[in-house]
Amino acid sequence: MARKTGSHSDITGPRIRAEAQRLFARHGFAAVSMRQIAAAVGVQAGALYLYTADKESLLVDLLKGHMDDLLAAWAAQPRGGGALARLERFVRFHIRFHLDRAEVVFLSYMELRNLGPENFAQIEALRRSYENELEAILKAGQAEGVFALPDTKLATLAIIAMLTGVNTWFREGGRLSRDTVEEIYWDMARKAVAA
Amino acid sequence: MARKTGSHSDITGPRIRAEAQRLFARHGFAAVSMRQIAAAVGVQAGALYLYTADKESLLVDLLKGHMDDLLAAWAAQPRGGGALARLERFVRFHIRFHLDRAEVVFLSYMELRNLGPENFAQIEALRRSYENELEAILKAGQAEGVFALPDTKLATLAIIAMLTGVNTWFREGGRLSRDTVEEIYWDMARKAVAA
DNA sequence: TTTGATAATGAACATTCGTTCAGATAACTT
DNA sequence: AAGTTATCTGAACGAATGTTCATTATCAAA
């Protein structure tokens, strides 16, 4: 046997990335073998190398793709209004976007250390530019007098950590709906930065 | 060669745990081999099995030991006062304790999935009992009327996520001292739960 | 229908992995 | 000083690792 009936790179490529994401998130990058990914896709290990240079590239593609999606989705959000309205948009957007992508979010926080220095720096820069979006809002609110913060950078990191923390406990169909969670976290975030 | 001069299980045992903690935190549990740990200690791989049943036990010991330390240290803190004073103690304690143990904290958040189900459940129970300490404070404050929270469980998780987030960016000798960080986070936490 | 590009196999590669164990040496006990 | 116990070595085990490659089957174009 060689090429399979109905096989197509437009299909196999995305499936490899999807299965890799799932397995990396579940067991960790180092704990997952190329053969496991191949088996999940329904293919032999050698075939993976038609789609990725090596194992690390597979991870880098997932992480970089995620950060690009995040920044693009945020850029597509409405932009006007005062600092308070913009902060509310950010909080709700962050929770929604991250809950929708629990697997790759998990990866982004856990597997950065498996990257080479150059890849690491690249992802880190993307993350910093996302953080800067929130910090700009906090600075604006500070200037408007609606926020009172001793340190906007720290507040940025504190809020993002708090919001991303939702991913560690939220379960679909649990006690609380996404909307309720959004509401409660927005309430806390608003008060935490309030003047 | 066999037994080394000056060798003692009181020395080698702790050193193995220390090096394992360092390496696991730096590269991830699955990415570190028993031979790497042994080399860091200055011993052959086989010698590790005088001190641990297998690789997973090494991880479990670190994680369980950390949670025990955490709960014991919190239990040793002063206990009286109103909810606000108790919350302040919790916030400052949490930041200090976690900053002092960055490596094992990192491990505790990253490597739970490398545990078997029974070990996982055990660690998870310890963590939940730590969370309950904070939730009790929030409930008391709610009853006193000094806190206003739609959901004390969510607020518990949100605050812990925010506080533990310090570990992801704090660097000794950086722009801010530990005391300043403690101060700023206490300010935000206080406001976030305020009535 | 023939032909060339595409997609996959499956075997092989040198390493490395966690773990075991008989044998050797140092430290402690008497 | 002799005997016992504690500590470690070094080699070995089979299994699994990431990656390469000659070969083959299918698809798309002529």
Coordinates of C-alpha atoms (C1' of nucleotides) in Angstrom, one line a residue:
Chain A
M1 CA 0.0 0.0 0.0
A2 CA 1.0 3.6 -0.5
R3 CA -1.3 6.5 -1.3
K4 CA -4.7 6.1 0.2
T5 CA -8.0 6.5 -1.6
G6 CA -9.4 10.0 -1.2
S7 CA -6.2 11.3 0.4
H8 CA -5.5 15.0 0.0
S9 CA -3.0 17.4 1.5
D10 CA -5.8 19.9 2.2
I11 CA -7.4 17.3 4.5
T12 CA -4.4 15.6 6.1
G13 CA -2.5 18.8 6.9
P14 CA -5.2 20.3 9.1
R15 CA -6.0 17.0 10.6
I16 CA -2.4 16.6 11.7
R17 CA -2.4 20.0 13.3
A18 CA -5.7 19.3 15.0
E19 CA -4.6 15.9 16.4
A20 CA -1.2 17.3 17.5
Q21 CA -2.9 20.1 19.4
R22 CA -5.3 17.7 21.1
L23 CA -2.5 15.3 22.1
F24 CA 0.0 18.0 23.1
A25 CA -2.6 19.6 25.3
R26 CA -3.7 16.4 26.9
H27 CA -0.3 14.8 27.6
G28 CA 2.3 17.5 27.0
F29 CA 4.6 18.1 24.1
A30 CA 7.5 15.9 25.2
A31 CA 5.2 13.0 26.2
V32 CA 3.6 12.7 22.7
S33 CA 5.4 10.8 20.0
M34 CA 5.2 11.4 16.3
R35 CA 3.8 7.9 16.0
Q36 CA 0.9 8.7 18.3
I37 CA 0.0 11.7 16.3
A38 CA 0.2 9.7 13.1
A39 CA -2.0 7.0 14.5
A40 CA -4.6 9.5 15.6
V41 CA -4.7 10.9 12.0
G42 CA -4.7 7.3 10.6
V43 CA -1.4 7.5 8.8
Q44 CA 2.2 6.3 9.3
A45 CA 4.7 8.4 11.1
G46 CA 6.8 9.0 8.0
A47 CA 3.8 10.8 6.4
L48 CA 3.9 13.6 9.0
Y49 CA 7.1 14.8 7.5
L50 CA 5.3 15.8 4.3
Y51 CA 3.7 18.5 6.4
T52 CA 6.2 19.5 9.0
A53 CA 9.9 19.8 9.1
D54 CA 10.2 18.3 12.6
K55 CA 8.3 18.0 15.8
E56 CA 9.1 21.4 17.2
S57 CA 7.8 23.1 14.0
L58 CA 4.5 21.4 14.6
L59 CA 4.3 23.1 18.0
V60 CA 5.5 26.4 16.8
D61 CA 2.9 26.5 14.1
L62 CA 0.2 25.9 16.6
L63 CA 1.4 28.5 19.0
K64 CA 2.1 31.2 16.4
G65 CA -1.2 30.5 14.7
H66 CA -3.0 30.9 18.0
M67 CA -1.4 34.3 18.8
D68 CA -2.1 35.5 15.3
D69 CA -5.7 34.5 15.6
L70 CA -5.9 36.2 19.0
L71 CA -4.5 39.5 17.8
A72 CA -6.6 39.5 14.6
A73 CA -9.8 38.8 16.5
W74 CA -9.1 41.6 18.9
A75 CA -8.3 44.0 16.1
A76 CA -11.7 43.1 14.6
Q77 CA -13.5 44.2 17.7
P78 CA -15.2 47.6 17.9
R79 CA -12.8 50.2 19.1
G80 CA -14.5 53.4 20.2
G81 CA -15.8 54.6 23.5
G82 CA -14.4 55.5 26.9
A83 CA -11.8 53.5 28.8
L84 CA -14.5 51.7 30.9
A85 CA -16.4 50.5 27.9
R86 CA -13.2 49.4 26.2
L87 CA -12.2 47.5 29.3
E88 CA -15.5 45.8 29.4
R89 CA -15.1 44.7 25.8
F90 CA -11.6 43.4 26.5
V91 CA -12.7 41.4 29.5
R92 CA -15.6 39.8 27.7
F93 CA -13.6 39.2 24.5
H94 CA -10.7 37.6 26.4
I95 CA -12.9 35.2 28.3
R96 CA -14.9 34.2 25.2
F97 CA -11.9 33.8 23.0
H98 CA -9.9 31.7 25.5
L99 CA -12.8 29.5 26.5
D100 CA -13.4 28.7 22.8
R101 CA -9.8 27.5 22.5
A102 CA -9.0 25.8 25.7
E103 CA -6.5 23.3 24.2
V104 CA -4.2 25.7 22.5
V105 CA -4.4 28.2 25.3
F106 CA -3.2 25.5 27.6
L107 CA -0.4 24.7 25.2
S108 CA 0.6 28.4 25.0
Y109 CA 1.1 28.6 28.7
M110 CA 2.8 25.2 29.2
E111 CA 5.0 24.4 26.3
L112 CA 6.9 27.6 25.6
R113 CA 10.0 26.1 27.2
N114 CA 10.1 23.4 24.5
L115 CA 10.8 26.1 21.9
G116 CA 14.2 27.1 20.7
P117 CA 15.3 30.6 21.7
E118 CA 14.3 32.3 18.4
N119 CA 10.9 30.8 18.3
F120 CA 10.4 31.6 22.0
A121 CA 11.2 35.2 21.4
Q122 CA 8.8 35.4 18.5
I123 CA 5.8 34.1 20.5
E124 CA 6.8 36.2 23.5
A125 CA 6.7 39.3 21.3
L126 CA 3.2 38.5 20.1
R127 CA 2.1 38.0 23.7
R128 CA 3.6 41.3 24.7
S129 CA 1.7 43.1 22.0
Y130 CA -1.5 41.6 23.2
E131 CA -0.8 42.8 26.7
N132 CA 0.0 46.2 25.4
E133 CA -3.6 46.4 24.1
L134 CA -4.9 46.1 27.6
E135 CA -2.3 48.3 29.1
A136 CA -3.3 51.1 26.7
I137 CA -6.9 50.9 27.9
L138 CA -5.7 51.1 31.6
K139 CA -3.5 54.1 30.8
A140 CA -6.4 55.8 29.1
G141 CA -8.7 55.2 32.0
Q142 CA -6.0 56.5 34.3
A143 CA -5.8 59.7 32.3
E144 CA -9.6 60.0 32.2
G145 CA -9.6 59.6 36.0
V146 CA -11.9 56.5 36.0
F147 CA -9.2 54.1 37.0
A148 CA -6.7 54.4 39.9
L149 CA -3.7 52.1 39.5
P150 CA -0.3 52.3 41.1
D151 CA 1.2 50.4 38.2
T152 CA -0.6 49.8 34.9
K153 CA 1.8 47.1 33.7
L154 CA 1.2 45.1 36.9
A155 CA -2.5 45.6 36.6
T156 CA -2.4 44.4 33.0
L157 CA -0.7 41.2 34.0
A158 CA -2.9 40.7 37.1
I159 CA -6.1 41.1 35.1
I160 CA -5.0 38.8 32.3
A161 CA -3.9 36.1 34.8
M162 CA -7.3 36.4 36.5
L163 CA -9.2 36.1 33.2
T164 CA -7.2 33.3 31.8
G165 CA -7.6 31.5 35.0
V166 CA -11.2 30.8 34.0
N167 CA -9.8 28.1 31.6
T168 CA -8.5 26.1 34.5
W169 CA -11.9 25.4 36.0
F170 CA -14.6 26.1 33.5
R171 CA -16.5 23.1 32.3
E172 CA -19.2 23.3 29.6
G173 CA -22.6 22.4 31.0
G174 CA -21.4 23.1 34.6
R175 CA -23.0 25.2 37.3
L176 CA -22.5 28.5 35.4
S177 CA -23.0 29.6 31.8
R178 CA -20.4 31.5 29.9
D179 CA -22.4 34.7 30.1
T180 CA -22.7 34.5 33.8
V181 CA -19.0 33.9 34.2
E182 CA -18.3 36.9 31.9
E183 CA -20.6 39.0 34.0
I184 CA -19.0 38.0 37.3
Y185 CA -15.4 38.5 36.1
W186 CA -16.3 41.8 34.5
D187 CA -17.7 42.9 37.9
M188 CA -14.5 42.0 39.7
A189 CA -12.2 43.4 37.1
R190 CA -14.1 46.7 37.0
K191 CA -13.9 47.1 40.7
A192 CA -10.2 46.1 40.9
V193 CA -9.1 49.0 38.7
A194 CA -11.8 51.5 39.8
A195 CA -10.8 55.0 41.0
Chain B
M1 CA 34.0 1.4 41.9
A2 CA 30.9 1.1 44.0
R3 CA 30.0 3.1 47.2
K4 CA 31.5 6.5 47.2
T5 CA 33.5 8.1 50.0
G6 CA 31.4 10.3 52.2
S7 CA 28.2 9.0 50.6
H8 CA 25.1 9.0 52.8
S9 CA 21.4 8.6 52.1
D10 CA 20.6 11.7 54.2
I11 CA 22.6 13.7 51.6
T12 CA 21.8 11.9 48.3
G13 CA 18.1 11.6 48.9
P14 CA 17.4 15.4 49.2
R15 CA 19.8 16.2 46.4
I16 CA 18.0 13.9 44.1
R17 CA 14.7 15.6 44.9
A18 CA 16.3 19.0 44.5
E19 CA 17.8 18.3 41.1
A20 CA 14.7 16.6 39.9
Q21 CA 12.7 19.6 40.9
R22 CA 15.0 22.0 39.1
L23 CA 15.1 19.9 36.0
F24 CA 11.4 19.1 35.8
A25 CA 10.6 22.8 36.3
R26 CA 13.1 23.8 33.6
H27 CA 12.4 21.3 30.9
G28 CA 9.2 19.5 31.9
F29 CA 8.7 16.1 33.5
A30 CA 8.5 14.0 30.3
A31 CA 11.5 15.8 28.8
V32 CA 13.9 15.0 31.7
S33 CA 15.5 11.5 31.8
M34 CA 16.5 9.6 34.9
R35 CA 20.1 9.7 33.6
Q36 CA 20.0 13.5 33.5
I37 CA 18.9 13.7 37.1
A38 CA 21.5 11.2 38.1
A39 CA 24.2 13.1 36.3
A40 CA 23.2 16.4 38.0
V41 CA 23.5 14.6 41.4
G42 CA 26.8 13.0 40.4
V43 CA 25.6 9.4 40.5
Q44 CA 24.6 6.6 38.1
A45 CA 21.0 6.2 37.0
G46 CA 20.6 3.0 38.9
A47 CA 21.3 4.6 42.2
L48 CA 18.2 6.7 41.9
Y49 CA 16.1 3.6 42.5
L50 CA 17.4 3.3 46.0
Y51 CA 15.4 6.5 46.7
T52 CA 12.4 6.3 44.5
A53 CA 10.2 3.5 43.2
D54 CA 10.0 5.0 39.7
K55 CA 10.0 8.3 37.9
E56 CA 6.4 9.2 38.6
S57 CA 6.9 8.8 42.4
L58 CA 9.7 11.3 42.2
L59 CA 7.2 13.8 40.8
V60 CA 4.4 12.9 43.2
D61 CA 6.7 13.4 46.2
L62 CA 7.6 16.9 45.1
L63 CA 4.0 17.9 44.4
K64 CA 2.6 16.4 47.6
G65 CA 5.4 17.8 49.7
H66 CA 4.7 21.2 48.3
M67 CA 1.0 21.1 49.0
D68 CA 1.7 19.9 52.5
D69 CA 4.2 22.7 53.1
L70 CA 1.7 25.2 51.8
L71 CA -1.1 24.1 54.0
A72 CA 1.1 23.8 57.1
A73 CA 2.6 27.3 56.5
W74 CA -0.9 28.8 56.2
A75 CA -2.1 27.0 59.3
A76 CA 0.8 28.5 61.1
Q77 CA -0.3 32.1 60.2
P78 CA -2.2 34.2 62.7
R79 CA -5.9 33.6 62.5
G80 CA -7.9 36.3 64.3
G81 CA -9.5 39.5 63.1
G82 CA -12.2 40.5 60.7
A83 CA -12.6 39.3 57.1
L84 CA -10.7 42.2 55.6
A85 CA -7.7 41.6 57.8
R86 CA -7.8 37.9 57.1
L87 CA -8.0 38.5 53.4
E88 CA -5.0 40.8 53.6
R89 CA -3.0 38.1 55.4
F90 CA -4.0 35.5 52.8
V91 CA -3.0 37.7 49.9
R92 CA 0.4 38.6 51.3
F93 CA 1.1 35.1 52.5
H94 CA 0.2 33.6 49.1
I95 CA 2.4 35.9 47.1
R96 CA 5.4 35.5 49.5
F97 CA 5.1 31.7 49.8
H98 CA 4.7 31.2 46.0
L99 CA 7.5 33.6 45.1
D100 CA 9.8 31.7 47.4
R101 CA 9.1 28.4 45.6
A102 CA 8.8 29.3 42.0
E103 CA 10.1 26.0 40.7
V104 CA 7.7 23.7 42.5
V105 CA 4.8 26.0 41.9
F106 CA 5.5 25.9 38.2
L107 CA 5.6 22.1 38.5
S108 CA 2.3 22.0 40.4
Y109 CA 0.5 23.8 37.6
M110 CA 2.1 22.0 34.7
E111 CA 2.7 18.4 35.5
L112 CA -0.5 17.3 37.2
R113 CA -1.4 15.5 33.9
N114 CA 1.6 13.2 34.2
L115 CA 0.2 11.7 37.3
G116 CA -1.9 8.6 37.6
P117 CA -5.6 9.1 38.5
E118 CA -5.1 8.2 42.2
N119 CA -2.2 10.5 42.7
F120 CA -3.9 13.3 40.7
A121 CA -7.0 13.0 42.9
Q122 CA -4.8 13.3 46.0
I123 CA -3.1 16.4 45.0
E124 CA -6.3 17.9 43.7
A125 CA -7.9 17.4 47.1
L126 CA -5.1 19.2 48.8
R127 CA -5.4 22.1 46.5
R128 CA -9.2 22.3 47.0
S129 CA -8.6 22.4 50.8
Y130 CA -6.3 25.4 50.3
E131 CA -8.9 27.1 48.1
N132 CA -11.5 26.5 50.8
E133 CA -9.4 28.5 53.2
L134 CA -9.8 31.6 51.0
E135 CA -13.4 30.9 50.3
A136 CA -14.2 30.8 54.0
I137 CA -12.7 34.3 54.4
L138 CA -14.8 35.6 51.5
K139 CA -17.9 34.1 52.9
A140 CA -17.2 35.6 56.3
G141 CA -16.7 39.0 54.6
Q142 CA -19.9 38.6 52.8
A143 CA -21.7 37.9 56.0
E144 CA -20.1 40.9 57.7
G145 CA -21.2 43.0 54.8
V146 CA -17.7 44.2 53.8
F147 CA -17.5 42.1 50.6
A148 CA -20.0 42.0 47.8
L149 CA -19.6 38.9 45.6
P150 CA -22.1 37.2 43.3
D151 CA -20.2 33.9 43.7
T152 CA -17.6 33.2 46.4
K153 CA -16.2 30.1 44.7
L154 CA -15.5 32.0 41.5
A155 CA -14.0 34.9 43.4
T156 CA -11.8 32.4 45.2
L157 CA -10.5 31.0 41.9
A158 CA -10.1 34.4 40.3
I159 CA -8.1 35.8 43.2
I160 CA -5.8 32.8 43.4
A161 CA -5.2 32.9 39.7
M162 CA -4.4 36.6 39.9
L163 CA -2.0 36.1 42.8
T164 CA -0.3 33.1 41.4
G165 CA 0.2 35.0 38.1
V166 CA 2.9 36.9 39.9
N167 CA 5.1 33.9 39.5
T168 CA 5.0 34.1 35.7
W169 CA 6.6 37.5 35.5
F170 CA 8.4 38.4 38.8
R171 CA 12.2 38.5 38.6
E172 CA 14.4 39.0 41.6
G173 CA 16.2 42.3 41.3
G174 CA 13.7 43.7 38.8
R175 CA 11.8 46.9 38.7
L176 CA 9.7 46.1 41.7
S177 CA 10.4 44.7 45.2
R178 CA 8.4 41.9 46.7
D179 CA 6.9 44.3 49.2
T180 CA 5.8 46.6 46.5
V181 CA 4.2 43.8 44.5
E182 CA 2.5 42.6 47.6
E183 CA 1.1 46.0 48.2
I184 CA -0.2 46.5 44.7
Y185 CA -1.9 43.1 44.5
W186 CA -3.4 43.6 47.9
D187 CA -4.8 46.9 46.6
M188 CA -6.4 45.2 43.6
A189 CA -7.7 42.2 45.5
R190 CA -9.3 44.4 48.2
K191 CA -11.1 46.5 45.6
A192 CA -12.2 43.5 43.5
V193 CA -14.2 42.0 46.4
A194 CA -15.2 45.2 48.1
A195 CA -18.9 45.9 48.9
Chain C
dT1 C1' -5.4 6.3 -21.8
dT2 C1' -1.0 7.5 -20.9
dT3 C1' 1.8 10.3 -17.9
dG4 C1' 3.7 13.0 -14.3
dA5 C1' 3.0 14.9 -9.8
dT6 C1' 1.2 14.0 -5.2
dA7 C1' 0.5 11.4 -1.0
dA8 C1' 1.5 7.6 1.6
dT9 C1' 3.9 3.2 3.2
dG10 C1' 6.9 0.4 5.9
dA11 C1' 11.3 -0.8 6.9
dA12 C1' 15.4 0.9 8.7
dC13 C1' 18.8 4.2 11.3
dA14 C1' 21.2 5.3 15.5
dT15 C1' 19.8 7.0 20.1
dT16 C1' 17.7 7.1 24.1
dC17 C1' 14.4 5.6 27.5
dG18 C1' 13.0 3.6 32.4
dT19 C1' 14.3 -0.1 35.0
dT20 C1' 16.8 -4.2 37.0
dC21 C1' 20.6 -6.5 39.1
dA22 C1' 25.0 -8.9 40.4
dG23 C1' 29.0 -7.3 42.1
dA24 C1' 32.0 -4.0 44.5
dT25 C1' 33.3 -0.7 48.0
dA26 C1' 32.7 2.3 52.1
dA27 C1' 30.7 3.0 56.6
dC28 C1' 29.0 1.3 60.9
dT29 C1' 28.7 -2.2 64.6
dT30 C1' 30.6 -5.3 67.7
Chain D
dA1 C1' 39.9 -6.4 63.4
dA2 C1' 36.1 -8.8 61.6
dG3 C1' 31.6 -9.0 60.0
dT4 C1' 27.5 -6.7 58.5
dT5 C1' 24.9 -3.3 56.3
dA6 C1' 24.2 0.7 53.4
dT7 C1' 25.4 2.8 49.1
dC8 C1' 26.7 2.9 44.4
dT9 C1' 28.6 1.1 39.8
dG10 C1' 28.3 -0.5 35.2
dA11 C1' 26.4 -3.3 32.1
dA12 C1' 22.4 -5.1 30.3
dC13 C1' 17.2 -5.4 28.9
dG14 C1' 13.6 -4.7 25.5
dA15 C1' 10.9 -1.0 24.0
dA16 C1' 10.3 3.5 22.1
dT17 C1' 12.2 7.8 20.1
dG18 C1' 12.6 11.3 15.8
dT19 C1' 13.8 11.1 11.3
dT20 C1' 15.0 9.4 6.5
dC21 C1' 14.1 7.0 2.2
dA22 C1' 13.2 3.8 -1.6
dT23 C1' 9.0 2.2 -3.2
dT24 C1' 4.2 2.2 -4.4
dA25 C1' -0.6 3.6 -5.0
dT26 C1' -3.7 7.2 -6.3
dC27 C1' -5.1 11.5 -8.3
dA28 C1' -5.2 15.2 -11.9
dA29 C1' -4.0 16.7 -16.5
dA30 C1' -3.0 15.7 -21.4

